mmCIF file of C-alpha atoms in Angstrom:
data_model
loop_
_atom_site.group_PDB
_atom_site.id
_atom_site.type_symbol
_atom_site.label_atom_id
_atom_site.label_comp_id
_atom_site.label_asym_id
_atom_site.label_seq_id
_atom_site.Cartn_x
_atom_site.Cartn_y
_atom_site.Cartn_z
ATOM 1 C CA UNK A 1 0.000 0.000 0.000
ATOM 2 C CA UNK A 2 1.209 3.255 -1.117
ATOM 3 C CA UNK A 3 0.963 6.597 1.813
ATOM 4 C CA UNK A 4 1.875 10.177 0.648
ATOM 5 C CA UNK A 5 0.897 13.559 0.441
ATOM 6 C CA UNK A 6 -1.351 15.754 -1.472
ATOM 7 C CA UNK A 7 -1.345 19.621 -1.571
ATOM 8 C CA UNK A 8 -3.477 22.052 -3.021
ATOM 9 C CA UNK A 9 -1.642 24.448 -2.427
ATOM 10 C CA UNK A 10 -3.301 27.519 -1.054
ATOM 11 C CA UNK A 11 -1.877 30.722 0.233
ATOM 12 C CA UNK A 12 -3.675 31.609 3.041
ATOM 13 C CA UNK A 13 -3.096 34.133 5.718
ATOM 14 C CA UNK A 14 -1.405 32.408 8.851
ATOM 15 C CA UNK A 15 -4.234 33.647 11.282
ATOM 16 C CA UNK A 16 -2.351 33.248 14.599
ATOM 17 C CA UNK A 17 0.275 35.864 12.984
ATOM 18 C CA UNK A 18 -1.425 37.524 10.154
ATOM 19 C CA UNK A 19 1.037 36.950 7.946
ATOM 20 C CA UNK A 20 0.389 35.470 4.216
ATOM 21 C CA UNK A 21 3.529 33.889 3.038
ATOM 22 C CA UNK A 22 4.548 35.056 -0.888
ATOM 23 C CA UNK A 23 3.526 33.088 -3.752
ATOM 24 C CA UNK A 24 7.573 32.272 -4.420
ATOM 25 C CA UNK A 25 7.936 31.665 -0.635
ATOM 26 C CA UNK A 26 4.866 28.881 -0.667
ATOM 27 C CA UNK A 27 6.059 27.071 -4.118
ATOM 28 C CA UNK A 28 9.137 26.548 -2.186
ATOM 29 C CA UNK A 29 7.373 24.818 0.513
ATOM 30 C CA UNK A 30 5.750 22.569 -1.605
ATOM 31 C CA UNK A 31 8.544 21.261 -2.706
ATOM 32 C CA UNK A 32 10.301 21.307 0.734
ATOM 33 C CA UNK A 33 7.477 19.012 1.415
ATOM 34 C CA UNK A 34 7.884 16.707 -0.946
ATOM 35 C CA UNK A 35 11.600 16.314 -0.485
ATOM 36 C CA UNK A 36 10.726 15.768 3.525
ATOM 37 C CA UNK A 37 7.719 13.094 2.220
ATOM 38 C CA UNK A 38 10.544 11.373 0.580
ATOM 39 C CA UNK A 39 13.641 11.871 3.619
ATOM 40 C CA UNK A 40 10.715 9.965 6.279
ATOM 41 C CA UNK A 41 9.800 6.895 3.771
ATOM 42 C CA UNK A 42 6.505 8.046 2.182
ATOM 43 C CA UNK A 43 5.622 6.815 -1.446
ATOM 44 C CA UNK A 44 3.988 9.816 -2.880
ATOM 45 C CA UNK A 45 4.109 13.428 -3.350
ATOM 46 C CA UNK A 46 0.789 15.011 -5.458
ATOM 47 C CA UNK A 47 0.106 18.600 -6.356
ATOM 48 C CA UNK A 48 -3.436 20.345 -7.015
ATOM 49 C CA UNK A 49 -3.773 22.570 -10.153
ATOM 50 C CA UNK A 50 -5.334 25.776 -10.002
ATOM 51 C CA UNK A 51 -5.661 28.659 -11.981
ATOM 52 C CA UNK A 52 -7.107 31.346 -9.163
ATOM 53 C CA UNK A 53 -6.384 32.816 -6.026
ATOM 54 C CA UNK A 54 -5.345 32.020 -3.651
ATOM 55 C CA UNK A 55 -4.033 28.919 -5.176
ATOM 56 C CA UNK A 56 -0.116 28.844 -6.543
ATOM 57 C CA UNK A 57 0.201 25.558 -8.301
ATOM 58 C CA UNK A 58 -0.763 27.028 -12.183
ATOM 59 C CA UNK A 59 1.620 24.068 -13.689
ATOM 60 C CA UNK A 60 1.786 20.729 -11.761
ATOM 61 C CA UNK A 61 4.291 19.185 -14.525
ATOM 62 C CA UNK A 62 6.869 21.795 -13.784
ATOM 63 C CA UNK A 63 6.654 21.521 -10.375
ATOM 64 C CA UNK A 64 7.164 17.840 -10.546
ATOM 65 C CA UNK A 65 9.641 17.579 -12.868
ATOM 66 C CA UNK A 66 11.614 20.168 -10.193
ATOM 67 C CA UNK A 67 10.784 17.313 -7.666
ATOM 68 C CA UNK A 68 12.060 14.495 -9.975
ATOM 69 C CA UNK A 69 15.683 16.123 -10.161
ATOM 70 C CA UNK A 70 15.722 16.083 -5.972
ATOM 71 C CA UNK A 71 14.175 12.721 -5.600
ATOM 72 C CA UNK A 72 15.082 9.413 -6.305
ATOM 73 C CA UNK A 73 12.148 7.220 -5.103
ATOM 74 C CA UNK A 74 9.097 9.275 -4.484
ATOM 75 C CA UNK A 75 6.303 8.815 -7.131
ATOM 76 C CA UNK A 76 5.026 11.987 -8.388
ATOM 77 C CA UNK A 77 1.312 12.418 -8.687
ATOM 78 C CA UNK A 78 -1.720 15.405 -9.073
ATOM 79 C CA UNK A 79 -4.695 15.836 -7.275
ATOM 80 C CA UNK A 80 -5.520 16.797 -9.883
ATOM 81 C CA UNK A 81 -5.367 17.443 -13.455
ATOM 82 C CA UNK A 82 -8.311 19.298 -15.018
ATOM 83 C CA UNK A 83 -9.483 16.597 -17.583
ATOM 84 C CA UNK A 84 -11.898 19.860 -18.660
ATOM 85 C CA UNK A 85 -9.911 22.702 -19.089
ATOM 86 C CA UNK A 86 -6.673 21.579 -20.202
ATOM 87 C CA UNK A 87 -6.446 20.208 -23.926
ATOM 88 C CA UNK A 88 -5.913 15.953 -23.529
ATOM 89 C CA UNK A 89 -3.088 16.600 -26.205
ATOM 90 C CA UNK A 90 -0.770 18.898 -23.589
ATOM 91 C CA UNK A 91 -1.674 16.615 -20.719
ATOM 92 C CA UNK A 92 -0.434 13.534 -22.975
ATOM 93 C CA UNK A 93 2.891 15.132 -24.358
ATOM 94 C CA UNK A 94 3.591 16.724 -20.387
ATOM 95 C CA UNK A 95 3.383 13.771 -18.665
ATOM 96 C CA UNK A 96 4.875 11.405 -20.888
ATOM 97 C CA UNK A 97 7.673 14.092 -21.124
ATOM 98 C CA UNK A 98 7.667 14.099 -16.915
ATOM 99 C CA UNK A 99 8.105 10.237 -17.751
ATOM 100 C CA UNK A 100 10.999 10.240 -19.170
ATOM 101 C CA UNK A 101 12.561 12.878 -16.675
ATOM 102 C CA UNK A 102 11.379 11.039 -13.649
ATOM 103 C CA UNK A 103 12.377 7.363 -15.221
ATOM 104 C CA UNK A 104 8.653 6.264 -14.746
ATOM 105 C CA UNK A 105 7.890 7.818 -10.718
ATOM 106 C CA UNK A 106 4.631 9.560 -12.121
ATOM 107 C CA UNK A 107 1.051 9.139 -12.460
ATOM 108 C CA UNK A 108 -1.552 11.557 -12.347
ATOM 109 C CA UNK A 109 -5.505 12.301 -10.846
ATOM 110 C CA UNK A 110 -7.623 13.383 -13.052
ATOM 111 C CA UNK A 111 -10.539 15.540 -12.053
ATOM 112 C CA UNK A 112 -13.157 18.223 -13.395
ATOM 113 C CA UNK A 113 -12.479 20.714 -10.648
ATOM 114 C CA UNK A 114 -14.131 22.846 -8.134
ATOM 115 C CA UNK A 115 -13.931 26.182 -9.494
ATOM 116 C CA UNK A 116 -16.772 27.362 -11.834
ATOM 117 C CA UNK A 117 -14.824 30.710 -13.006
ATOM 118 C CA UNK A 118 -11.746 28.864 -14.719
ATOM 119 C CA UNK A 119 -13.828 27.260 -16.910
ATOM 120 C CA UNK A 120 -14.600 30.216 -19.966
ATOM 121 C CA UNK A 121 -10.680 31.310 -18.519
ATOM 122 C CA UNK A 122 -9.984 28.510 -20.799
ATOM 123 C CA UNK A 123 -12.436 28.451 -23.512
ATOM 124 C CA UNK A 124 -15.168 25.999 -21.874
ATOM 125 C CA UNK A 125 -18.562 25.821 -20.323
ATOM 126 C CA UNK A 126 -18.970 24.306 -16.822
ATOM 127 C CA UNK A 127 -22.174 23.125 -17.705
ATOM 128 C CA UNK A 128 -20.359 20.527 -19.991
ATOM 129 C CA UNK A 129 -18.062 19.567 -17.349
ATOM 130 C CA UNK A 130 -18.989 16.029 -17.120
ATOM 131 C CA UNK A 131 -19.176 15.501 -20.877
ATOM 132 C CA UNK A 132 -16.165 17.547 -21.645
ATOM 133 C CA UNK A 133 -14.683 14.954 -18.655
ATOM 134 C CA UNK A 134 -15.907 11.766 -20.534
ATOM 135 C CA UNK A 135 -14.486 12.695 -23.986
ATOM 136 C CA UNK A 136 -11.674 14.279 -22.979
ATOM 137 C CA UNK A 137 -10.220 11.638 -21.308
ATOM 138 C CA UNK A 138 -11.125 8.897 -24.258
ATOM 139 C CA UNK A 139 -8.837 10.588 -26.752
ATOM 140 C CA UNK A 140 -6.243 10.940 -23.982
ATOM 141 C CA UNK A 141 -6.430 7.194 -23.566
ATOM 142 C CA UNK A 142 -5.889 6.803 -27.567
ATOM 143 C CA UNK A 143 -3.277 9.279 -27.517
ATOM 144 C CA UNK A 144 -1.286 7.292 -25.277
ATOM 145 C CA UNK A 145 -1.699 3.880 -26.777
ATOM 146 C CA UNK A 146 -2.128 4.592 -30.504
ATOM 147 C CA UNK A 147 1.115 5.888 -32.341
ATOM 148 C CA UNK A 148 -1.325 8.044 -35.180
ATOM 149 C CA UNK A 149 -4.794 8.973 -34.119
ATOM 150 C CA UNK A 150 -7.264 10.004 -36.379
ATOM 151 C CA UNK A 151 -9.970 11.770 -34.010
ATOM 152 C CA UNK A 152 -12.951 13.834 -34.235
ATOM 153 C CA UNK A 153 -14.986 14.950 -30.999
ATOM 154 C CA UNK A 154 -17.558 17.951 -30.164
ATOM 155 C CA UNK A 155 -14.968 20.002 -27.928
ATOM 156 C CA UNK A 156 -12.018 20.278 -29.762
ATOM 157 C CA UNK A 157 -10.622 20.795 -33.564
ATOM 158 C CA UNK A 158 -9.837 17.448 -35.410
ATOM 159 C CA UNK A 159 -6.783 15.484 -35.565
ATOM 160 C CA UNK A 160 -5.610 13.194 -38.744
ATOM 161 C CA UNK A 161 -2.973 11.362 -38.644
ATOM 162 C CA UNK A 162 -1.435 13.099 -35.357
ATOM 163 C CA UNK A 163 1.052 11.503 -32.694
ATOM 164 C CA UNK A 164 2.044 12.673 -29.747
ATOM 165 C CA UNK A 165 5.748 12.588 -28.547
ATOM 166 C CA UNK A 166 6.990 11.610 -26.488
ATOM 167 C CA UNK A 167 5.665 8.361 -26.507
ATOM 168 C CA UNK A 168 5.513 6.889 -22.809
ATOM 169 C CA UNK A 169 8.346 5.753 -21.427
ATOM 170 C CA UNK A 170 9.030 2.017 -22.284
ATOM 171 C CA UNK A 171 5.363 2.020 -24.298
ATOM 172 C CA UNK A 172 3.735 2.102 -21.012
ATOM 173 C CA UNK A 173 0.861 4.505 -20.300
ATOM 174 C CA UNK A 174 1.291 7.153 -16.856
ATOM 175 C CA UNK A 175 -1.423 5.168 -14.427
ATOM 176 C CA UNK A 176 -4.642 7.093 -13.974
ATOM 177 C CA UNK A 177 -6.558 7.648 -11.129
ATOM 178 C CA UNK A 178 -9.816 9.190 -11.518
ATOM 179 C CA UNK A 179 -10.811 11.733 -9.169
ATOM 180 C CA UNK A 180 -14.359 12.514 -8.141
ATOM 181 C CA UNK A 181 -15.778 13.823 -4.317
ATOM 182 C CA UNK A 182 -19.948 13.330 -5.931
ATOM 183 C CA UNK A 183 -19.928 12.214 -9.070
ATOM 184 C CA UNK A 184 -20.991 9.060 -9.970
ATOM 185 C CA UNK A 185 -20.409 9.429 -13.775
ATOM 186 C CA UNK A 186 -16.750 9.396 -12.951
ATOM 187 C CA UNK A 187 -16.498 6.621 -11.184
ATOM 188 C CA UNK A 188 -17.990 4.761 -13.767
ATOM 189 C CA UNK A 189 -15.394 5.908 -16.456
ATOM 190 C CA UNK A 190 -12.632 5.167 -14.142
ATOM 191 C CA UNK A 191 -14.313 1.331 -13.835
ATOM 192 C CA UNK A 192 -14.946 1.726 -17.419
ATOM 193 C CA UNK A 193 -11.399 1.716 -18.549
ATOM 194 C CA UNK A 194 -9.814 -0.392 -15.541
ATOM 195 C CA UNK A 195 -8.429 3.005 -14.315
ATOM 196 C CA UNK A 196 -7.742 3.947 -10.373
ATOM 197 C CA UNK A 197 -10.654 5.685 -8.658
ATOM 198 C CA UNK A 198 -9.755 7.970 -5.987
ATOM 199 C CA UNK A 199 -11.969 9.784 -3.217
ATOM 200 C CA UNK A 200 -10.760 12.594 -1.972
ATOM 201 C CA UNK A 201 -12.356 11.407 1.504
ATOM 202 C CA UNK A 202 -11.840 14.533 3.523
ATOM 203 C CA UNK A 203 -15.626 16.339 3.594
ATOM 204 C CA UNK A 204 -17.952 13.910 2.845
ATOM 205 C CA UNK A 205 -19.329 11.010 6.164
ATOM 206 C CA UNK A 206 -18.554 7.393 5.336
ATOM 207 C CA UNK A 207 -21.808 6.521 4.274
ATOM 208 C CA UNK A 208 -21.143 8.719 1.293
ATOM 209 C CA UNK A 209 -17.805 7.478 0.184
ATOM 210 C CA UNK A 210 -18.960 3.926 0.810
ATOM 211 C CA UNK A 211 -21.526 4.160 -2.229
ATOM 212 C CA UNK A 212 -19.171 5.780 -4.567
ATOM 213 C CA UNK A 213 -16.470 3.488 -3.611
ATOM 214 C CA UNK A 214 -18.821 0.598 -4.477
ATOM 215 C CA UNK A 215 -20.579 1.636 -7.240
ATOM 216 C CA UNK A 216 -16.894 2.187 -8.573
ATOM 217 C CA UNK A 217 -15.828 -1.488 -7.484
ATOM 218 C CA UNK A 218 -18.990 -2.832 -9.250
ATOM 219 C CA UNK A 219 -18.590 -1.449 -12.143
ATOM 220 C CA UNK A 220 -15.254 -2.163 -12.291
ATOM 221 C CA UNK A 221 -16.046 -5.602 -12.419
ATOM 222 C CA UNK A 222 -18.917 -5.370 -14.325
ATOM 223 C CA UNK A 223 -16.516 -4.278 -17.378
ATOM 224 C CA UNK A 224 -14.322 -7.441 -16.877
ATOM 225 C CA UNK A 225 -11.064 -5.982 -15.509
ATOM 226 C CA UNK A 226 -11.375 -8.012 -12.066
ATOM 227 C CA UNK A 227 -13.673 -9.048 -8.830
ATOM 228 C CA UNK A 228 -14.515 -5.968 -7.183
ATOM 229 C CA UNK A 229 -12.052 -6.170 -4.775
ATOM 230 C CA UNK A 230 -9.304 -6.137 -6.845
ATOM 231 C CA UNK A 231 -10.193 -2.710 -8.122
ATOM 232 C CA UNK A 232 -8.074 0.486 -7.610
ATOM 233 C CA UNK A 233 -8.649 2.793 -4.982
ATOM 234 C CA UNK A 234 -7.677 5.663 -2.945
ATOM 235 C CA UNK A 235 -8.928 7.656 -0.825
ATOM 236 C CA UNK A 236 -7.506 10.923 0.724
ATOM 237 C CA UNK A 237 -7.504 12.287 4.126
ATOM 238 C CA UNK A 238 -6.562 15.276 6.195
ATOM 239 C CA UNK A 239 -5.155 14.776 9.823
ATOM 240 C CA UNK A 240 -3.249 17.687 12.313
ATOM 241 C CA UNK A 241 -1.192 15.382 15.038
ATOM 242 C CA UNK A 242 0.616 16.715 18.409
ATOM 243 C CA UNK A 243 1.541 13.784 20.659
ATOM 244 C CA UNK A 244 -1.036 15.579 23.204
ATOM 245 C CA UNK A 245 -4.447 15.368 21.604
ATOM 246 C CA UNK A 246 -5.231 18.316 23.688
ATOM 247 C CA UNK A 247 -2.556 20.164 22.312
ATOM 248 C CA UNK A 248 -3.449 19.440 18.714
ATOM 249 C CA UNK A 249 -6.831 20.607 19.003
ATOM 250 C CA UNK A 250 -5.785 23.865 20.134
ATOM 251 C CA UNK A 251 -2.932 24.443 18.090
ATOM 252 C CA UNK A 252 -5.201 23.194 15.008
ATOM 253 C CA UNK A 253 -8.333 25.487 15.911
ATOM 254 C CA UNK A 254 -7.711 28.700 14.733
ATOM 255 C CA UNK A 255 -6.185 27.309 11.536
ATOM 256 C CA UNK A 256 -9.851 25.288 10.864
ATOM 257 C CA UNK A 257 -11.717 28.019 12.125
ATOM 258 C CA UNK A 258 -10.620 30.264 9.011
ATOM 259 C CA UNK A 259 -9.394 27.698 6.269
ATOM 260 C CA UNK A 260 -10.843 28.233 2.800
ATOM 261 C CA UNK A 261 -11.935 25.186 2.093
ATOM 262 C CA UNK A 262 -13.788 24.371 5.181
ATOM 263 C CA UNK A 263 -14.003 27.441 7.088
ATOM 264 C CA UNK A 264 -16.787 29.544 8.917
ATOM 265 C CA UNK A 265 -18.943 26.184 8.806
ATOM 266 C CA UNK A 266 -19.320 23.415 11.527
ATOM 267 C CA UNK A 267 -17.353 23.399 14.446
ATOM 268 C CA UNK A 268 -13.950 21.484 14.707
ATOM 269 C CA UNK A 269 -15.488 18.849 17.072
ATOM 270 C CA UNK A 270 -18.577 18.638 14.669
ATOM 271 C CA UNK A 271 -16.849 18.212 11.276
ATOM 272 C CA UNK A 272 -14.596 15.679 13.018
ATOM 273 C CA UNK A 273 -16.769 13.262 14.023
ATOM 274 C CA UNK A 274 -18.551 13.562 10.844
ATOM 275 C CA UNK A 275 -15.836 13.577 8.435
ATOM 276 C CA UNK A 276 -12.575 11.845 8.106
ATOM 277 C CA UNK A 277 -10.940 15.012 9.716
ATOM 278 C CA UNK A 278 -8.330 13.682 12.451
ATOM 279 C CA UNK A 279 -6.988 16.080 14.736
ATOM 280 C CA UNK A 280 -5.139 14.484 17.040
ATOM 281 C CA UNK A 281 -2.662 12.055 18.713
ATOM 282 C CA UNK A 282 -0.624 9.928 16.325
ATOM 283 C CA UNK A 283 -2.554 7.133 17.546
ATOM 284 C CA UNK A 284 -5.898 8.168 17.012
ATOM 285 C CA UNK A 285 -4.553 9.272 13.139
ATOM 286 C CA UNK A 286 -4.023 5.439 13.214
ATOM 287 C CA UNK A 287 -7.226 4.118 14.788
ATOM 288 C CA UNK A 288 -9.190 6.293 12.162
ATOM 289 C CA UNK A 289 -7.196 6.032 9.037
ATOM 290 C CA UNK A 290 -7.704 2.026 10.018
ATOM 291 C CA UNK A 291 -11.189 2.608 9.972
ATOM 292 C CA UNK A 292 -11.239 3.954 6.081
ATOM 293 C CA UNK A 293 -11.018 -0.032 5.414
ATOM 294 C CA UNK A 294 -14.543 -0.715 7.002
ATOM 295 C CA UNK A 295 -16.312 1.301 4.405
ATOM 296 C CA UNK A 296 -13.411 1.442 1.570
ATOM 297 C CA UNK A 297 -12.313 -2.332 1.439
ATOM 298 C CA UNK A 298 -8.770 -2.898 1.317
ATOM 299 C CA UNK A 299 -7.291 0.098 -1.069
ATOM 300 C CA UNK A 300 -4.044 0.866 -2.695
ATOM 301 C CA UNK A 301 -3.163 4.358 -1.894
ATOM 302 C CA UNK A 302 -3.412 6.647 0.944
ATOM 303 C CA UNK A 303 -2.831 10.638 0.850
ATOM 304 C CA UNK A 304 -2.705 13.003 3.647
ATOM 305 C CA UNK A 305 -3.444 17.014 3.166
ATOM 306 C CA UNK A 306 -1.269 18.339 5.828
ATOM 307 C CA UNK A 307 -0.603 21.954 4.730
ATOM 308 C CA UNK A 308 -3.805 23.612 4.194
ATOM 309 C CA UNK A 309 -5.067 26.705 5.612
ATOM 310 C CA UNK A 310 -1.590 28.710 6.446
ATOM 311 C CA UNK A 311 0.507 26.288 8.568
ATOM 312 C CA UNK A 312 3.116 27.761 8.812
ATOM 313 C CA UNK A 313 6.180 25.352 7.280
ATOM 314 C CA UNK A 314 7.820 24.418 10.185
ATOM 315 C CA UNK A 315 4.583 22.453 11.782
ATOM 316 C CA UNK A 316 4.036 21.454 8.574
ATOM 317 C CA UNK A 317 7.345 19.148 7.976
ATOM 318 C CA UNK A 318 6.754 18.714 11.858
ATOM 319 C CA UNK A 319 3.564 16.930 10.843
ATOM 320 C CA UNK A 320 5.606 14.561 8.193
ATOM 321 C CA UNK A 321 7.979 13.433 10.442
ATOM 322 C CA UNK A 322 5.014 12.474 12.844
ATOM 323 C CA UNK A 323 3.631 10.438 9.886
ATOM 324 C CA UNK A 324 7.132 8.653 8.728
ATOM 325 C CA UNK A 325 7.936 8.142 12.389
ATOM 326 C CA UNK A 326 5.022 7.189 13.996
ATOM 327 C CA UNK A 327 2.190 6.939 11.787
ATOM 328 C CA UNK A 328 2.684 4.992 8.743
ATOM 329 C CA UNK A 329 4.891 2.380 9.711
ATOM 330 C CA UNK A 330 2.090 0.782 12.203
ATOM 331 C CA UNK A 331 -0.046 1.678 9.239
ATOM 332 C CA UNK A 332 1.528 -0.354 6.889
ATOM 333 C CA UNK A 333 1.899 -3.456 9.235
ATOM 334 C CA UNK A 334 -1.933 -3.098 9.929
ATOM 335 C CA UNK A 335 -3.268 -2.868 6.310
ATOM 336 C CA UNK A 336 -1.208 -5.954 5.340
ATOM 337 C CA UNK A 337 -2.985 -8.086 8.108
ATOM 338 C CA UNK A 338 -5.552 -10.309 6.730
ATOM 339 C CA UNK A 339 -5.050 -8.583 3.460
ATOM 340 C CA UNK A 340 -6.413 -10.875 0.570
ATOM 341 C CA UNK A 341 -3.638 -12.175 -1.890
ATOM 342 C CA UNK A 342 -5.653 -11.091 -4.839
ATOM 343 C CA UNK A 343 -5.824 -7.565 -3.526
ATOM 344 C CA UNK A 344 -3.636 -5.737 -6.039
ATOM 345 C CA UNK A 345 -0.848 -3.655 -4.765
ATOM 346 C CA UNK A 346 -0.537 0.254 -6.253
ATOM 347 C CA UNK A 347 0.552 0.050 -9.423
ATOM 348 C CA UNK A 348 4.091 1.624 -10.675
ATOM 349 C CA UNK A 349 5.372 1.786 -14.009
ATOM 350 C CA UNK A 350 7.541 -0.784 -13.036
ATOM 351 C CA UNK A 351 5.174 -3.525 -11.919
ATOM 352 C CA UNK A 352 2.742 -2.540 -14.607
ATOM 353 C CA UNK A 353 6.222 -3.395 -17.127
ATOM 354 C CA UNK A 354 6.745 -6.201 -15.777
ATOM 355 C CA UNK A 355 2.972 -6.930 -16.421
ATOM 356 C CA UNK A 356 2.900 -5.991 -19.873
ATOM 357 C CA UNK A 357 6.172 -8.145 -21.182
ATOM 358 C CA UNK A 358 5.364 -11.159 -19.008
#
């Protein structure tokens, strides 16, 4: 089982100092993150992409590909990619270009998005968002596997005779994991083409991510890749850990209280004994990320959001050492118990190599 970290990369006003860090000063933390994900033993490091305020991370593939030259083990991921807005032509040539660079450490999330303005930004119509989703991705999926594609869709000019370079490294495709918080018409393409499904797990109760996550696993195996339990998934998460639970809710409060995402809604108690929210001991991070299996099945890949809502830096790689110290070790040992054999592990371009030539 893969454990990393996602970020989405917000700037957001520290509010127990006032300060908002700079736009250059928070790109550098991201990637001081995922440099720290890697020094404590995590698997993966994924970015967001957005294209607003207060949001930095404009061009995922460049951050990455910074990450790749500083890393030599840590798979490099989104969360996400915006299937809509970006043309499936740039996200095939970027990534299989971040391939290469990276020697095969990459995959990617893709997702519709959140934010209804960036849509016309970039030419579309949010109201198409699902359909621009669905055929989006199905000439992305040609464009990796066919060396000349002859194509013709409702949301973009022709191609004839086109091919995108670079190919993917060694003829094998970046793996996809389809993102989705409510829509069911995305997990369905994710089970549709064998693809990962991933729930971002952090504001929805169980009950919700229980029927996506099995309407995904059906599916899957309705369309012949597998049983249901050996389909892909992951889920996300967001935790804040002091080894006093006392002390992490009152550290974490004020940080909750005003975060963008979440913000000026229920209280901290409320939202997390409702939601997947931790905010705690390192132990009770591990009692409740144990849980996710109850309603999840066994999964493949677990993902943290640690530095949301202007955490300062500091706490933040305070929070990863927690995890590769304390947290995911007992993790690991506890998923693997009574694990199924059949149970896929994550893929990597390596295994799925491997796959392919044997």
């Amino acid at each position: 089982m893969q454990f990393g970290i996602f970020s989405v990369g917000d700037v957001t006003p520290d509010p127990t100092t006032g300060r908002t860090p700079t736009e250059r000063e928070r790109i550098k933390a991201m990637v001081a993150i995922a440099l720290k994900a890697e020094e404590v033993g995590l698997d993966v490091f994924a970015t967001g992409e957005h294209h607003n305020p207060p949001f930095v991370p404009s061009s995922p593939t460049t951050m990455l590909g910074y990450v790749a030259a500083r890393t030599e083990r840590l798979i490099l991921s989104t969360a996400t990619t915006l299937i809509t807005t970006n043309d499936p032509v740039k996200i095939a040539e970027d990534f299989a270009m971040l391939q290469h660079l990276a020697d095969g450490r990459v995959d990617l999330m893709l997702g519709r998005g959140n934010t209804g303005p960036v849509y016309p930004w970039f030419g579309q119509d949010i109201r198409q968002g699902i359909n621009l989703a669905v055929e989006n991705y199905a000439l992305l999926h040609r464009l990796w596997r066919e060396d000349v594609v002859d194509w013709e869709g409702k949301f973009r000019t022709p191609l004839q005779g086109f091919t995108a370079t670079p190919r993917p490294l060694d003829g094998v495709p970046p793996f996809v994991w389809h993102g989705s918080i409510r829509s069911p018409e995305i997990a369905e393409q994710a089970a549709y083409y064998g693809d990962g499904f991933f729930h971002n797990n952090i504001f929805w109760p169980a009950d919700h991510t229980k029927r996506m996550v099995e309407l995904y696993r059906e599916r899957y195996a309705h369309y012949g890749h597998g049983t249901p339990e050996q389909a892909i998934v992951g889920l996300g998460g967001h935790v804040f850990m002091r080894k006093n639970a006392q002390d992490a809710v009152r550290e974490f409060r004020p940080y909750f209280d005003v975060a963008p995402v979440y913000g000026h809604g229920p209280s901290l108690e409320d939202f997390t004994e409702q939601t997947p929210l931790t905010v705690g001991s390192p132990q009770q991070v591990i009692e409740k990320t144990l849980a996710f299996r109850e309603y999840a099945g066994d999964y493949q890949r677990q993902l943290f959001l640690i530095d949301h809502a202007g955490l300062p830096l500091k706490t933040v790689l305070e929070q990863i050492d927690l995890l590769g110290e304390e947290v995911v070790p007992v993790l690991r040992k506890e998923f693997a118990v009574d694990r199924p054999a059949d149970v896929p592990d994550a893929p990597t371009h390596a295994a799925r190599l491997a796959r392919d030539r044997g």
